[in-house]
Amino acid sequence: MKGKNTLFLVLFTLVLGLFALGGCSTSDAWRTRLSSGPVTYEQVDVEQMQKETGIGEVILSFAFGIPKTAEEKQIYESLASDIAAAKTFYEARRVHFLAPGESEVGKAAFQKMFSFAVTSEEWDEVYKSAPSGSETEKIAQMKRDTIRNTSLGNRLAAAITFSEVENVYHLTTTGSVMREAALQKMLSLATTFTMAQKVYTFAPRADKIEKAALEKMFTFATTLAEVRFIFQFASLGTELKKATVRRLAEFYKKEQKK
């Protein structure tokens, strides 16, 4: 589960790794049991593990998703009460973060997160918390992307300056329709060589927008360096390549007359 209970998972993996590799001074029988397959809470000598690792008993037992100690049961019951009373996405997210992921409370918290999610940011958190490849993950990703694209589409439609459109461009994803639309609008609003060059730089290689941006750069080029840049990247045999050659010849003639 992406981004969920990271501390528990890291510590628990470390603990089991130490035992399995013989890094702790426990018996061979104990190591054999660990290496034979998945370990349940009942198979673990929590007190011995705590002594040999220095990790608290509550964290060790919580790694299995089953409350055992009095302190842990109290925490678990408190979380169960919190999730039952949760009325917002962020209340559910707090419980989901604190509860063992595979516990009933953890599952209930995730379900409430899913039902409360509204914004793209909230759906993104559901997506990151969902099991990889699950139907829930796919739904959360679709919801997130749909909301993001709608929001970006509205911002792009309202943008009236080159810089405003560029800001929208940076929020889009590579290869998306929204990114192409932003580039097209940036190109239409470009009024200087530098603006057109920026579109050229952002555009995918060998794309129609890249070609159009290079042609627009030529209309704004006023210096030898600018014309040389266009000459370097214009395709052989194209009208643009021929035009840059003629423009370069004009610059060189002027230089010779000086």
Coordinates of C-alpha atoms in Angstrom, one line a residue, residues 44-54:
V44 CA 6.2 -14.0 17.8
D45 CA 7.9 -13.7 21.2
V46 CA 7.2 -9.9 21.4
E47 CA 9.1 -9.6 24.7
Q48 CA 12.2 -11.3 23.3
M49 CA 12.0 -9.3 20.1
Q50 CA 11.7 -6.1 22.1
K51 CA 14.7 -6.9 24.2
E52 CA 16.9 -7.7 21.1
T53 CA 15.8 -4.7 18.9
G54 CA 15.0 -2.0 21.4

